[in-house]
Coordinates of C-alpha atoms and ligand atoms in Angstrom, one line a residue:
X11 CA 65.2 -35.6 -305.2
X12 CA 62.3 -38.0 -304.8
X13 CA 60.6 -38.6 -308.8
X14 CA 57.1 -38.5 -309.1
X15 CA 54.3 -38.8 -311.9
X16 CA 51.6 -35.8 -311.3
X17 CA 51.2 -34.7 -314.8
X18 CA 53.2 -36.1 -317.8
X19 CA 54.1 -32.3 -318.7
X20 CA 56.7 -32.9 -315.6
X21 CA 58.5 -35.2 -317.4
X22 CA 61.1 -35.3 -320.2
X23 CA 60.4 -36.5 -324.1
X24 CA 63.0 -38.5 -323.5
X25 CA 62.1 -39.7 -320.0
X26 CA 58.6 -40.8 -321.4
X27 CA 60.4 -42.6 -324.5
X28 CA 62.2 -44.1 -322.6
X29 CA 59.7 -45.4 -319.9
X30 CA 57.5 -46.4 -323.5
X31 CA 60.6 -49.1 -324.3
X32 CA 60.4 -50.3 -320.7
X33 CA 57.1 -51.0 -320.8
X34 CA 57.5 -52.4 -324.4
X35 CA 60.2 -55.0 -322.5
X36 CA 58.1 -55.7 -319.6
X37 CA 55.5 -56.4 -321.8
X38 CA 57.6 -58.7 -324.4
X39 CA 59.4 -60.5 -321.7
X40 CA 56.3 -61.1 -319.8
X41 CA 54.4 -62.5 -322.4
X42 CA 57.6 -65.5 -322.5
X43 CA 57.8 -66.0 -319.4
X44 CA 60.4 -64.1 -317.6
X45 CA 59.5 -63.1 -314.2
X46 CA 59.9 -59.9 -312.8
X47 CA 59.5 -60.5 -309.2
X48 CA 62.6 -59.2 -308.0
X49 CA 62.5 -55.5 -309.5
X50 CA 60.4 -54.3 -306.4
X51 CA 60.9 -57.0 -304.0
X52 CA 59.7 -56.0 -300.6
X53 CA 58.3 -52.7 -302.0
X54 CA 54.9 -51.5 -301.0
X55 CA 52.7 -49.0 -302.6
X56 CA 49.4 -47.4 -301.1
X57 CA 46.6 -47.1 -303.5
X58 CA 44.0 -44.3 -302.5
X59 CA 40.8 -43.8 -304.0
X60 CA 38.5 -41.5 -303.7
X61 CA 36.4 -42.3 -307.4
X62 CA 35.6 -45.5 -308.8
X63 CA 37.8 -47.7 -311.0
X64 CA 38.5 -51.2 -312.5
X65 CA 41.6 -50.7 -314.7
X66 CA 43.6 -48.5 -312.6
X67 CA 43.3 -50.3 -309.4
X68 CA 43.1 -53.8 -310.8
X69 CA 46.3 -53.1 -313.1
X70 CA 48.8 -51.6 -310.5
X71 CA 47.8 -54.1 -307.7
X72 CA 48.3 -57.0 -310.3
X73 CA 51.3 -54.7 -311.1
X74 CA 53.2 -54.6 -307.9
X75 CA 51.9 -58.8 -307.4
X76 CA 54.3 -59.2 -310.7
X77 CA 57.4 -56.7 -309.9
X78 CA 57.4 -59.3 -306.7
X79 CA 56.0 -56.0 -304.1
X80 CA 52.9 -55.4 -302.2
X81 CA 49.7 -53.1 -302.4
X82 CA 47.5 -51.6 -300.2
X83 CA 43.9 -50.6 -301.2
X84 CA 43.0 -47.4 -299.1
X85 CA 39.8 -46.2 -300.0
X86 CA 39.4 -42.7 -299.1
X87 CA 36.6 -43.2 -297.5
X88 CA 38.5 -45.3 -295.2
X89 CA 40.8 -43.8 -294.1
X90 CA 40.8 -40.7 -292.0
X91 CA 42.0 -38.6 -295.2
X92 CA 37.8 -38.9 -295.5
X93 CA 37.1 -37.8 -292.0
X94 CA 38.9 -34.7 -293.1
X95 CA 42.6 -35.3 -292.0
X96 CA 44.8 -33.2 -294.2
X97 CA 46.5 -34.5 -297.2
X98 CA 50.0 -33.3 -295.7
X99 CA 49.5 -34.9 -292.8
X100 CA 48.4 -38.3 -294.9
X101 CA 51.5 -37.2 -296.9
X102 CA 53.3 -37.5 -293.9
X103 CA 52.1 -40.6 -291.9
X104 CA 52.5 -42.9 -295.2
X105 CA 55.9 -41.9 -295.8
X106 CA 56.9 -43.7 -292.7
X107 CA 55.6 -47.0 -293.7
X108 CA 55.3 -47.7 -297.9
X109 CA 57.6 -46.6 -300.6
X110 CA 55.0 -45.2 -303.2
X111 CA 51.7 -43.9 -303.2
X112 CA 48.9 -44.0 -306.0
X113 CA 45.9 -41.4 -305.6
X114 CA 43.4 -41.0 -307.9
X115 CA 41.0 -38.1 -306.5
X116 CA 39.7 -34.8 -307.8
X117 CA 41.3 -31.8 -307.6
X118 CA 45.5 -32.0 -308.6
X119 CA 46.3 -29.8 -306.2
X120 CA 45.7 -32.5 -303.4
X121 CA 48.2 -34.6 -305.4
X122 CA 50.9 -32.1 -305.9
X123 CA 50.6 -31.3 -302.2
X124 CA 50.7 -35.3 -301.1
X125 CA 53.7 -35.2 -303.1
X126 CA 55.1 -31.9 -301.8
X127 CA 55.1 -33.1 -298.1
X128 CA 55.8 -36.6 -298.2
X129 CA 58.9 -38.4 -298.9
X130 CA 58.2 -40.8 -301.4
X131 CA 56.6 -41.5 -305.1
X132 CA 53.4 -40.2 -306.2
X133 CA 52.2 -41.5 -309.2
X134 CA 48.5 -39.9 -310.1
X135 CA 46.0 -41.9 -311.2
X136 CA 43.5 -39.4 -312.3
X137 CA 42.5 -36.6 -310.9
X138 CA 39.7 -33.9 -312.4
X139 CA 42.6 -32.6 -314.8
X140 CA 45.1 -35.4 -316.0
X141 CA 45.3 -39.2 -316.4
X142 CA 48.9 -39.7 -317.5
X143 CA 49.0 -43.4 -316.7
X144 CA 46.5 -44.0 -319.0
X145 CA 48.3 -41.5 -321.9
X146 CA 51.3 -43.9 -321.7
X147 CA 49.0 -46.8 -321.6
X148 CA 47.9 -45.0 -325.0
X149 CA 51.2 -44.3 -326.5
X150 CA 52.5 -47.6 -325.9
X151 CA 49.5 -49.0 -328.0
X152 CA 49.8 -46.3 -330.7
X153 CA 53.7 -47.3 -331.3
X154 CA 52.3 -50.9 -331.0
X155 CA 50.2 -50.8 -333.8
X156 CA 51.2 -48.2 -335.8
X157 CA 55.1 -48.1 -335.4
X158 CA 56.0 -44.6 -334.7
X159 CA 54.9 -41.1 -333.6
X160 CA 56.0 -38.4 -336.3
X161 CA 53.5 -38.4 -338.9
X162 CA 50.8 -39.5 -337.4
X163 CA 47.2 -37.7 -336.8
X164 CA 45.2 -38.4 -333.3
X165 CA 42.1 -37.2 -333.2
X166 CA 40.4 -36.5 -329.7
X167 CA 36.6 -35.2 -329.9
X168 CA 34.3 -34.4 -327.0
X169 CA 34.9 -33.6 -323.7
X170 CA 37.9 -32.0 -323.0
X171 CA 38.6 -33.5 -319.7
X172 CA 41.6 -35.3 -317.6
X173 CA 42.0 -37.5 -320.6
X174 CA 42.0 -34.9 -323.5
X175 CA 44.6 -32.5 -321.3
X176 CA 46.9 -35.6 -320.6
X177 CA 46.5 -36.8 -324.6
X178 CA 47.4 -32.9 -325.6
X179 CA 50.7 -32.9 -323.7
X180 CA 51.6 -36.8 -324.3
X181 CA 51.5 -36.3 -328.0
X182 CA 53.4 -33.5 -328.3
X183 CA 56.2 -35.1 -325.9
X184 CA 56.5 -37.5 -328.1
X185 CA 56.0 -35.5 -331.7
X186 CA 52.4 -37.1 -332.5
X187 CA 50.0 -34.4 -334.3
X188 CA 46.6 -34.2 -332.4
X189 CA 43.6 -32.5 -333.1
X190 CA 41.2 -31.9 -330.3
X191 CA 37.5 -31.2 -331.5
X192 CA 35.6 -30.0 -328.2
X193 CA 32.2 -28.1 -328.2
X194 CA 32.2 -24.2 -327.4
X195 CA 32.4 -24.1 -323.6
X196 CA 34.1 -27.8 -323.0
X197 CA 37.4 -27.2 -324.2
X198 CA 40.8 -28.4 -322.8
X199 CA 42.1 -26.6 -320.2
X200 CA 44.3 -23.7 -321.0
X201 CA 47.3 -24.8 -319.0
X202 CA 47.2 -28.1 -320.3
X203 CA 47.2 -26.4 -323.8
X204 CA 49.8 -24.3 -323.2
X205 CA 51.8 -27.3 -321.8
X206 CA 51.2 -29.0 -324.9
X207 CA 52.1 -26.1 -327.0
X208 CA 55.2 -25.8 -325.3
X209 CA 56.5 -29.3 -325.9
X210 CA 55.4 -29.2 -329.6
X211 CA 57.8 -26.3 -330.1
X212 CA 60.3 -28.6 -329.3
X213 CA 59.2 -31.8 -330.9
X214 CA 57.5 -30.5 -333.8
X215 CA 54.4 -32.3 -333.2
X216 CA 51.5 -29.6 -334.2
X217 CA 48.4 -29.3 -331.3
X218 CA 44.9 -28.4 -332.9
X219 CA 42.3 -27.1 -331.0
X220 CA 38.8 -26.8 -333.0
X221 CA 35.1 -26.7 -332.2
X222 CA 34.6 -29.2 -335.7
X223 CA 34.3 -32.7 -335.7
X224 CA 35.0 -33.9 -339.0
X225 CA 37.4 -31.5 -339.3
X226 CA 39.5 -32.6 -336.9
X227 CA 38.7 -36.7 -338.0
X228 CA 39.5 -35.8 -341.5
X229 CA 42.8 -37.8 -342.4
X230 CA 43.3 -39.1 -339.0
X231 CA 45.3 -42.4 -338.2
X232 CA 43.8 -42.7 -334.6
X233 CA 40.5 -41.6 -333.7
X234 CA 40.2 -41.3 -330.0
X235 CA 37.1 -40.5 -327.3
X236 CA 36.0 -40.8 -323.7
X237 CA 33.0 -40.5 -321.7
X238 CA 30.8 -37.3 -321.6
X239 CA 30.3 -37.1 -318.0
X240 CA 32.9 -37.9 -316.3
X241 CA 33.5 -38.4 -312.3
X242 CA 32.0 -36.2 -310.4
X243 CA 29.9 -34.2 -313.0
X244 CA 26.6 -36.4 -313.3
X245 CA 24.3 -33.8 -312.1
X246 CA 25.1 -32.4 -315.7
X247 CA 24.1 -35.0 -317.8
X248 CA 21.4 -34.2 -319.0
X249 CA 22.8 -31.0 -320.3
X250 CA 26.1 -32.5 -321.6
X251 CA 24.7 -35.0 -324.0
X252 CA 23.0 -32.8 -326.0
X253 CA 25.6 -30.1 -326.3
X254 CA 28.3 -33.5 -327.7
X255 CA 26.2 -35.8 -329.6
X256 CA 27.5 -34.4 -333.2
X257 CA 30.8 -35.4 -331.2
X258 CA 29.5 -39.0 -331.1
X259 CA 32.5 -41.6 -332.8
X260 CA 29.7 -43.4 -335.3
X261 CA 30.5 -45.0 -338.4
X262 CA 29.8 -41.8 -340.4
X263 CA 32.8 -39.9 -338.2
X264 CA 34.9 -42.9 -338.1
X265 CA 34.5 -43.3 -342.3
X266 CA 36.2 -39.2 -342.1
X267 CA 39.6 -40.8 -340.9
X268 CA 42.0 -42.9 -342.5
X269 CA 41.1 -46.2 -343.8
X270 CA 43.0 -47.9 -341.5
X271 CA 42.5 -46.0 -338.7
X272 CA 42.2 -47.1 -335.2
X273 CA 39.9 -46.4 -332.6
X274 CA 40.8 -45.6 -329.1
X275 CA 38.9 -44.9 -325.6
X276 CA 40.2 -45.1 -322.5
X277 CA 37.4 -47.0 -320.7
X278 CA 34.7 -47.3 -319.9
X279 CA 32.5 -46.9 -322.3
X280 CA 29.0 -45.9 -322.3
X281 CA 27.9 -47.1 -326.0
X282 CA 25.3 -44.9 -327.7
X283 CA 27.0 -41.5 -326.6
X284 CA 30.1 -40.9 -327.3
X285 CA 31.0 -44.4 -329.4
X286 CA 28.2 -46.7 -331.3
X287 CA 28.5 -50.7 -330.9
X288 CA 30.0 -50.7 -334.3
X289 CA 33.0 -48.5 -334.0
X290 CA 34.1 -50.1 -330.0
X291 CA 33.4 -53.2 -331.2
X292 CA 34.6 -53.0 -335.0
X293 CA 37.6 -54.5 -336.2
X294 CA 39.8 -51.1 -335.9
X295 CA 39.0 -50.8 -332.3
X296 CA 42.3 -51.4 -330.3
X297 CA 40.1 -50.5 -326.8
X298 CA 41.5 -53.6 -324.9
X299 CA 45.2 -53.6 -326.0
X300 CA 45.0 -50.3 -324.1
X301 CA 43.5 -51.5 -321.2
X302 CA 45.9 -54.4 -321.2
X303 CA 48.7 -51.9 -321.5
X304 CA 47.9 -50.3 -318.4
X305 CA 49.9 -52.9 -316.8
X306 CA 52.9 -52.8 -318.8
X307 CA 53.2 -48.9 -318.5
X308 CA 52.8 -48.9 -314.8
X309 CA 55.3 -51.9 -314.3
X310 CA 57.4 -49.0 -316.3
X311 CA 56.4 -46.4 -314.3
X312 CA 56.9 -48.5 -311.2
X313 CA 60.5 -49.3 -311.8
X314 CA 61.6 -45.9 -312.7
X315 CA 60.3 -44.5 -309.7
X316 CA 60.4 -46.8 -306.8
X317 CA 63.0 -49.5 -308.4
Ligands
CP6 N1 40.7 -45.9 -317.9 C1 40.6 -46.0 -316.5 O1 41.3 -45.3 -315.8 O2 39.7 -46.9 -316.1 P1 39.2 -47.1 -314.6 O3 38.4 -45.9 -314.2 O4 38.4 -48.4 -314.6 O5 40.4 -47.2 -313.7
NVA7 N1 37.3 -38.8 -318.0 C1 36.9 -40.0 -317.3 C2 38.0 -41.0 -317.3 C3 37.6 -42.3 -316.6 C4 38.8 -43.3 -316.6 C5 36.5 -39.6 -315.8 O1 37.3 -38.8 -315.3 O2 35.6 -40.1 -315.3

């Protein structure tokens, strides 16, 4: 049976541990020179886009470049996926040439089904309800710089979106307590929750949903938020900013969790909503380690599925 990555509820604790060490070697190995152009050799992987993006795109191309395969950038606009041919039939067609595909596009139904009836890989790379590429990214830093899972306190607070759903069910896979603060009517999605709920119950992590802020800072070893409007939802701006802005990750917030707590974001950032100057740019901000794991967990992700 052909493995993919649609939603990291799909996968195993142990599968995601796992994939974490990986990454952890790529990364180590990397770093002193050892080349891993022969784990994909003569592998290709399709890339289609139908939102914007720097880190994903940029870190799996450079990702496949290192693991010694090759990428293909297929914007969705394109290709004839854009002009309205189904995704089955994309499914289909690109099964007969690559070996993986990479989507990052709106709705995850459209990703199940590329996966459904094609015959290879699909690894998601966002879509309006997860972002698991970038929750590994995440929970490689975390173990990074803090050691460990159990015991530890994320906070998420404001929208809960891809990120937050994919953080909710990442965590609890690997036994990490979160607390999500959302405002009344932008909450995580209920299947996510319950996804998250579910794994808890097995890794004893505990999943916190509240509508308070400092609450759900208070005692925190990782503070963690992500835009306000995300992809596809700029007509509600306007709306959004005002309903999050006690949400905003300021030094007051920030000063609720630990003392040496981190601060996380997935990027990008748009400073003076959801996270001042001082916090993304203070000294507890580990924003670019995460970007720069991006790579490493995808190499990861890369291997296990297509290697
Ligand atoms: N964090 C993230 O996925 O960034 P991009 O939108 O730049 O890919
Ligand atoms: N929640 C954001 C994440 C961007 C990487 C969005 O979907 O736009």
């Amino acid at each position: 049976m052909v493995k993919h990555l649609l939603c990291l509820a799909d996968w195993t604790s142990e599968e995601i541990l796992e994939t974490l060490s990986m990454a952890e070697k790529l990364k180590y190995e990397n770093k002193n020179g050892i080349r891993h152009n022969h784990l994909l050799k003569g592998k290709t992987l399709g890339l289609i886009f139908s939102k914007a993006s720097t880190r994903t795109r940029v870190s799996f191309e450079v990702a496949m470049y290192q693991l010694g395969g090759y990428s293909l950038f297929l914007s969705a606009n394109d290709i004839q996926l854009g002009r309205g041919e189904t995704m089955a039939d994309t499914a289909k067609t690109l099964s007969r040439y690559i070996d993986g595909i990479m989507i990052r596009t709106y709705r995850q139904s459209d990703v199940e089904t590329l996966a459904e009836c094609g015959t290879i890989p699909v690894i998601n790379g966002l879509t309006d309800s997860y972002h698991p590429c970038q929750v590994l990214a995440d929970l490689q830093t975390v173990k990074e710089k803090k050691g460990k899972f159990k015991g530890l306190k994320l906070a998420y607070l404001g929208d809960g979106n891809n990120v937050a759903n994919s953080l909710l069910i990442g965590c609890a896979k690997v036994g990490m307590d979160i607390t999500a603060a959302t405002p009344e009517g932008y909450s995580c999605d209920p299947v996510a929750i319950s996804r998250a709920q579910e794994a808890a119950a097995e890794t004893g992590a505990k999943v916190v949903l509240t509508t308070d802020p400092i609450e759900a800072a208070k005692d925190a070893d990782v503070v963690y938020t992500d835009t306000w409007v995300s992809m596809g939802m700029e007509e509600e701006k306007e709306k959004r900013v005002q309903a999050f802005m006690p949400y905003q990750v300021n030094d007051e917030l920030f000063s609720k969790a630990r003392p040496d707590a981190l601060f996380m974001h997935c990027l990008p950032a748009y400073r003076g909503y959801e996270v001042t100057d001082s916090v993304i740019d203070g000294s507890r901000s580990i924003v670019f380690d995460q970007a720069e794991n991006r790579l490493h967990a995808q190499k990861a992700v890369l291997v296990k599925l297509m290697g």
